Structures are given as structure tokens and as C-alpha cells.
Coordinates of C-alpha atoms in Angstrom, one line a residue:
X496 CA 0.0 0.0 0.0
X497 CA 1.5 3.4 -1.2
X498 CA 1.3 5.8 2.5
X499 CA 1.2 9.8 1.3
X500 CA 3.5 11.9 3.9
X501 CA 1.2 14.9 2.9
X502 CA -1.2 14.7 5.1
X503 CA -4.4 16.7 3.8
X504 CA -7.4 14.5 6.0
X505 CA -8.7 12.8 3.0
X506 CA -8.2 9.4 1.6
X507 CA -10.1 7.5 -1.4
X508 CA -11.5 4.2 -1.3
X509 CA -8.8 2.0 -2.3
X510 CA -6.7 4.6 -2.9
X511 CA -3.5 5.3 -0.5
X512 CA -2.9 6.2 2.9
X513 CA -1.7 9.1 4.8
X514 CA 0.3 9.7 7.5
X515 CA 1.2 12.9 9.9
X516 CA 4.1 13.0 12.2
X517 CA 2.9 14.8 15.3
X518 CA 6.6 14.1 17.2
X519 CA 5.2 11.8 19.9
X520 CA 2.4 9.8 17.7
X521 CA 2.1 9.3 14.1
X522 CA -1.3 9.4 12.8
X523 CA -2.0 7.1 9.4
X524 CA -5.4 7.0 7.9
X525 CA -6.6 4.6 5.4
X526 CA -10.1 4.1 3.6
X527 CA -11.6 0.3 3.7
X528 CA -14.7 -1.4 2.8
X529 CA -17.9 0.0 0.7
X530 CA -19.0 2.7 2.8
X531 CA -15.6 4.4 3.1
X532 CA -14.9 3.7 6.4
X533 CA -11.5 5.5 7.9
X534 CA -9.4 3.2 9.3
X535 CA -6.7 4.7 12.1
X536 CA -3.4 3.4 12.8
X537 CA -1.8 5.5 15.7
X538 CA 1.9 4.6 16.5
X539 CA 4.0 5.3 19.2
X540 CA 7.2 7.2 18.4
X541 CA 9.4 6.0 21.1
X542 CA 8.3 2.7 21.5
X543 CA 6.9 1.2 18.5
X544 CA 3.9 0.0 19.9
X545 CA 0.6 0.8 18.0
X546 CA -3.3 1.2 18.6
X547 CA -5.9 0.6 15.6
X548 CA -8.9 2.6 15.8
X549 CA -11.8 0.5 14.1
X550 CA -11.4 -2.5 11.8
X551 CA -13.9 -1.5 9.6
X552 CA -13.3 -3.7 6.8
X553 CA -10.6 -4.8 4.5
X554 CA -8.0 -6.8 6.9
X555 CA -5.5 -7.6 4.5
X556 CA -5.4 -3.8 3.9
X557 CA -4.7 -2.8 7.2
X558 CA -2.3 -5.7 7.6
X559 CA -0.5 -3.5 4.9
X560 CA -0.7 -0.3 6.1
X561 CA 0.9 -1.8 9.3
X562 CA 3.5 -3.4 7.0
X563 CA 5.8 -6.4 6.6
X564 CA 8.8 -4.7 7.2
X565 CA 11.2 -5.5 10.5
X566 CA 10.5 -2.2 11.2
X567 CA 6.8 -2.1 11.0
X568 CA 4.7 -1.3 14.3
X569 CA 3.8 -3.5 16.9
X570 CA -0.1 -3.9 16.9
X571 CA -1.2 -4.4 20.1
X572 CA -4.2 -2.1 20.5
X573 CA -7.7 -2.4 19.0
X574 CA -10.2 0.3 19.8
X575 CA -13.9 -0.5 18.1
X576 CA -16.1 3.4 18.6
X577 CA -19.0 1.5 18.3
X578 CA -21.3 -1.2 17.1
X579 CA -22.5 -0.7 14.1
X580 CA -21.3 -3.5 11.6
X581 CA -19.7 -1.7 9.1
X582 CA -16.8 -0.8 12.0
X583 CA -16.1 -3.9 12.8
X584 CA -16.4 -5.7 9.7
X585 CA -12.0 -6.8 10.3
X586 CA -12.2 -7.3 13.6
X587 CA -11.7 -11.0 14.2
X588 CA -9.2 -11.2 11.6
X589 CA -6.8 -8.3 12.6
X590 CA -7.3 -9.2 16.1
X591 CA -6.3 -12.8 14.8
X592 CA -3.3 -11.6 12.8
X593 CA -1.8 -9.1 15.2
X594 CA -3.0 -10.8 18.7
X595 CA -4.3 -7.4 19.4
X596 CA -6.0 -6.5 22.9
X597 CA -9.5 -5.4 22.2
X598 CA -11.3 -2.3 24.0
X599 CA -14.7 -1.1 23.4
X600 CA -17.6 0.7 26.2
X601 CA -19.5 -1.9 27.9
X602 CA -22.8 -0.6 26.4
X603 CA -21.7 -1.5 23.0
X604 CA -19.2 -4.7 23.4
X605 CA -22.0 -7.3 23.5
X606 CA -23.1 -6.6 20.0
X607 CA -19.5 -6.9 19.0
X608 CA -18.4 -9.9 17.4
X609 CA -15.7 -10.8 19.4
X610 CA -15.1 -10.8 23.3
X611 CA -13.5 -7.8 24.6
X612 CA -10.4 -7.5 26.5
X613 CA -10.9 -4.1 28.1
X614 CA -14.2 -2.1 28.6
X615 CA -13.6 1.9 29.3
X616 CA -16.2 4.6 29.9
X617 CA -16.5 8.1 30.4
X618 CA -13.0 9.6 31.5
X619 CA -11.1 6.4 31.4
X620 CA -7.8 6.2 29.2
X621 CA -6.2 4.1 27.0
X622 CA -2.7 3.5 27.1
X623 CA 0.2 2.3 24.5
X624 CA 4.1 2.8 24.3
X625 CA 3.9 6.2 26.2
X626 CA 0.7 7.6 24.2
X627 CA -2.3 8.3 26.4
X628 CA -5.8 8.3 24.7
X629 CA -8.9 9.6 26.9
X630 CA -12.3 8.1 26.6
X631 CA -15.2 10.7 26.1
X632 CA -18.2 8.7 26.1
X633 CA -21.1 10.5 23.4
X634 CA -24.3 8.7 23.9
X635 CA -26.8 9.2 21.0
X636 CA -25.4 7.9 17.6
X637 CA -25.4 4.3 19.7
X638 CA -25.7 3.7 23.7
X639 CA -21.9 2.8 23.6
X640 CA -20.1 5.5 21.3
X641 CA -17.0 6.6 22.2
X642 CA -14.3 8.9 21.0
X643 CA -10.6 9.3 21.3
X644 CA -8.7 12.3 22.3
X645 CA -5.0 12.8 22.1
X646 CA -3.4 15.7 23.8
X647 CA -0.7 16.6 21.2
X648 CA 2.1 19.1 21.3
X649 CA 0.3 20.9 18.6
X650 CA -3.3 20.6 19.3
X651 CA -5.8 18.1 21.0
X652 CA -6.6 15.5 18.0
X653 CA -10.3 13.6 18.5
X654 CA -11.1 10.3 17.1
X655 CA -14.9 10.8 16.5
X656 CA -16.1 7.3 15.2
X657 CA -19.9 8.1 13.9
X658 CA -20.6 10.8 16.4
X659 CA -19.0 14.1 14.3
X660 CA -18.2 15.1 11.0
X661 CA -17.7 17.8 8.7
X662 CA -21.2 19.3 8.8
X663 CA -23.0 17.8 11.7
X664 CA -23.5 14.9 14.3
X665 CA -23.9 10.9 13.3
X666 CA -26.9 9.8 12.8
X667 CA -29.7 9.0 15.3
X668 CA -32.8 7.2 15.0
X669 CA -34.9 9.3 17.7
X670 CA -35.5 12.8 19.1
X671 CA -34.3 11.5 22.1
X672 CA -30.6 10.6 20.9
X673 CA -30.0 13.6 18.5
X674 CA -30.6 15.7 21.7
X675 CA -28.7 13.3 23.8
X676 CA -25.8 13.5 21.2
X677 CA -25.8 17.2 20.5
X678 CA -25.9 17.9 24.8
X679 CA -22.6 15.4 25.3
X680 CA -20.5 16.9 22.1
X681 CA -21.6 20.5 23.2
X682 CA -20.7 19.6 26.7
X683 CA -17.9 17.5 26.4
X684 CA -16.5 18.3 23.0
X685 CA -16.7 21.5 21.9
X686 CA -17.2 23.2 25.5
X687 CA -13.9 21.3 26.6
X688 CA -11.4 21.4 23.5
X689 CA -10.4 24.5 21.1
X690 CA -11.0 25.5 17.9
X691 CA -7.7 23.8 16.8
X692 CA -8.9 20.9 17.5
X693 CA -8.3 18.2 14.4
X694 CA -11.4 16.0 14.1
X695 CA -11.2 12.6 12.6
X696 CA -14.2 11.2 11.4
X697 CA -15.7 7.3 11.0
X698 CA -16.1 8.0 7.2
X699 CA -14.7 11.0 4.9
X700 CA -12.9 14.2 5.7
X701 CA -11.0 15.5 8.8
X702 CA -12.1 18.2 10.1
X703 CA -11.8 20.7 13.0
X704 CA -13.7 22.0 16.0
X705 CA -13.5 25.4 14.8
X706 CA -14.8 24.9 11.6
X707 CA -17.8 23.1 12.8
X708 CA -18.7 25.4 16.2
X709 CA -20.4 28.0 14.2
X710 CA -23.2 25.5 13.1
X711 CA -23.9 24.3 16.6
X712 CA -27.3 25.9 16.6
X713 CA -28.4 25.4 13.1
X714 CA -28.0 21.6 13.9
X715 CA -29.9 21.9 17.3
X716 CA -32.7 23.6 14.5
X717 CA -32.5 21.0 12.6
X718 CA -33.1 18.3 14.5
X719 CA -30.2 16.5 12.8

């Protein structure tokens, strides 16, 4: 698999990863499966030692993006966001391949189609090498959605799953969730973290907190 150094936050279904160097972590994203799903493969600098945020699809794909290589990372680390099918899709097999240690929220890991190793929540972390990832918990898009924030030297960078993209919140199947959703990424997302913030997504396009902030209340209008 060709991997881009120029990082730009959008990849192409079948088409080549990127990867940013952020000193501490490096960031490579990779689009797998039918409903381009982003696939993230966050290494350690120091140690080596890598995390996988949702095997979506495709596990021979992201077997290449981790590479063959002496070299390559050291897989350890799978994080599912949440239930839905399509982000799981290469779960058994990359956790077969790479031995991985599986983590997901306890309100989603039952529907998921392995046993997990590690259940976090609201304010928990997850660690690898000497990366630290913190859980924010964003009920709505399903009982058990999570995202992933990484305190970089730069900026804060979020790992959303189906719960933020460019142009509004995930989907939700009730009045009750969309307003559940919005309240958690208005009180835990955008009232926490700064514009700068670097947003990446379940499918499509990074982008940032700042970029979106302005269209809080025209969602909320909405109703999605």
C-alpha cells in the first residue's frame, strides 16, 4: 500500500494512505470497505507500539498499512467506537493476525463480534508505548459510542467514530438521541477542546472543531 507523507485528511476508497508525524504519535489513515470507512493506525514514536482505531473492513489492507517490514509497528491495541457493523467488519481477523487486545464501552461490546479484553467509559484512558488516549463517552449515535482524544504538542486530535463530521453529528434514529448527542459533544467536546482541534471522522474528511462550532445551533434547529 502506497502511504502519502502529505497529510491533507482525505483518503479515497482504495486509494493510498496518509500519515502525519505529530513528534510523539504518528497518525496514518486509510479508507476500507464499501461505505468508506476510515481506518486509524496510531503509532508510538518511542516505542513502537501501535493502537488501531476501528477495523472496519478490509484486513489484509490494514495488515498493509501496518506493514511487513522488520520495522513495522507492533499492533497491540484495537479500539472498536461502536457497534455498528460496518466498523467492525476486520475485527476477528486483525485481532487474529496481530494478537491485538480489544477495547470497546460496555454498552456496545456485547453486540460486537468478538469478546473484549478491556471495557472503558466516560473519562477512562487508554494506554500504548507512552501515548495516552482519553475516553469521552457520546451517547446518542449508539448507547456505547466513544471517541478518542489525544493531547498533542500541537493541538488536541479527536477520534470521533460516527458521532462528528464535517457538517454535523452521526446519525440518530430518535428525538431522544439527537438531543442526547448534541448535549454530550456541546458539553464534552466543543465546550472542553479549542478550535484547533483536528477532528477525525468514521467516514470522509477531517475536520476541526473550529470549523464546525459556528453551526452548533443550526443543527440543534434542525433536529439532525
Amino acid at each position: 500500500m502506497d502511504v502519502l507523507d502529505e497529510y491533507s485528511g482525505h483518503t479515497d476508497p482504495g486509494g493510498a494512505a496518509i500519515r502525519r508525524s505529530l513528534g510523539p504519535l504518528t497518525i496514518s489513515k486509510v479508507s476500507v470497505g464499501p461505505m468508506d470507512n476510515n481506518a486509524y493506525l496510531l503509532t508510538c514514536t518511542a516505542t513502537n507500539e501501535a493502537l488501531l482505531v476501528d477495523a472496519a473492513n478490509e484486513p489484509e489492507r490494514i495488515a498493509d498499512l501496518v506493514g511487513a517490514e522488520d520495522g513495522r509497528p507492533e499492533l497491540r491495541h484495537l479500539v472498536t467506537t461502536h457497534r455498528h457493523h460496518d466498523h467492525w467488519q476486520a475485527l476477528g481477523a486483525v485481532a487474529g493476525m496481530f494478537q491485538t487486545r480489544q477495547i470497546a464501552h460496555p454498552l456496545d461490546a456485547p453486540e460486537l463480534p468478538i469478546p473484549m479484553d478491556e471495557l472503558v467509559s466516560q473519562g477512562d484512558t487508554v494506554e500504548f508505548g507512552e501515548i495516552s488516549l482519553e475516553v469521552i463517552h457520546l451517547r446518542g449515535h449508539t448507547p456505547g459510542s466513544i471517541a478518542l482524544l489525544y493531547r498533542g504538542p500541537d493541538r488536541p486530535h479527536l477520534f470521533t467514530g460516527d458521532s462528528l463530521f464535517p457538517g454535523g453529528p452521526g446519525k440518530t434514529w430518535s428525538a431522544e438521541d439527537f438531543t442526547s448527542l448534541m448535549n454530550d459533544l456541546e458539553s464534552r467536546v466543543f465546550g472542553e477542546l479549542p478550535d484547533d482541534t483536528w477532528v477525525y471522522p468514521g467516514h470522509g474528511d477531517d475536520t476541526t472543531l473550529g470549523r464546525e462550532r459556528p453551526s452548533l445551533k443550526e443543527w440543534r434547529e434542525r433536529g439532525w
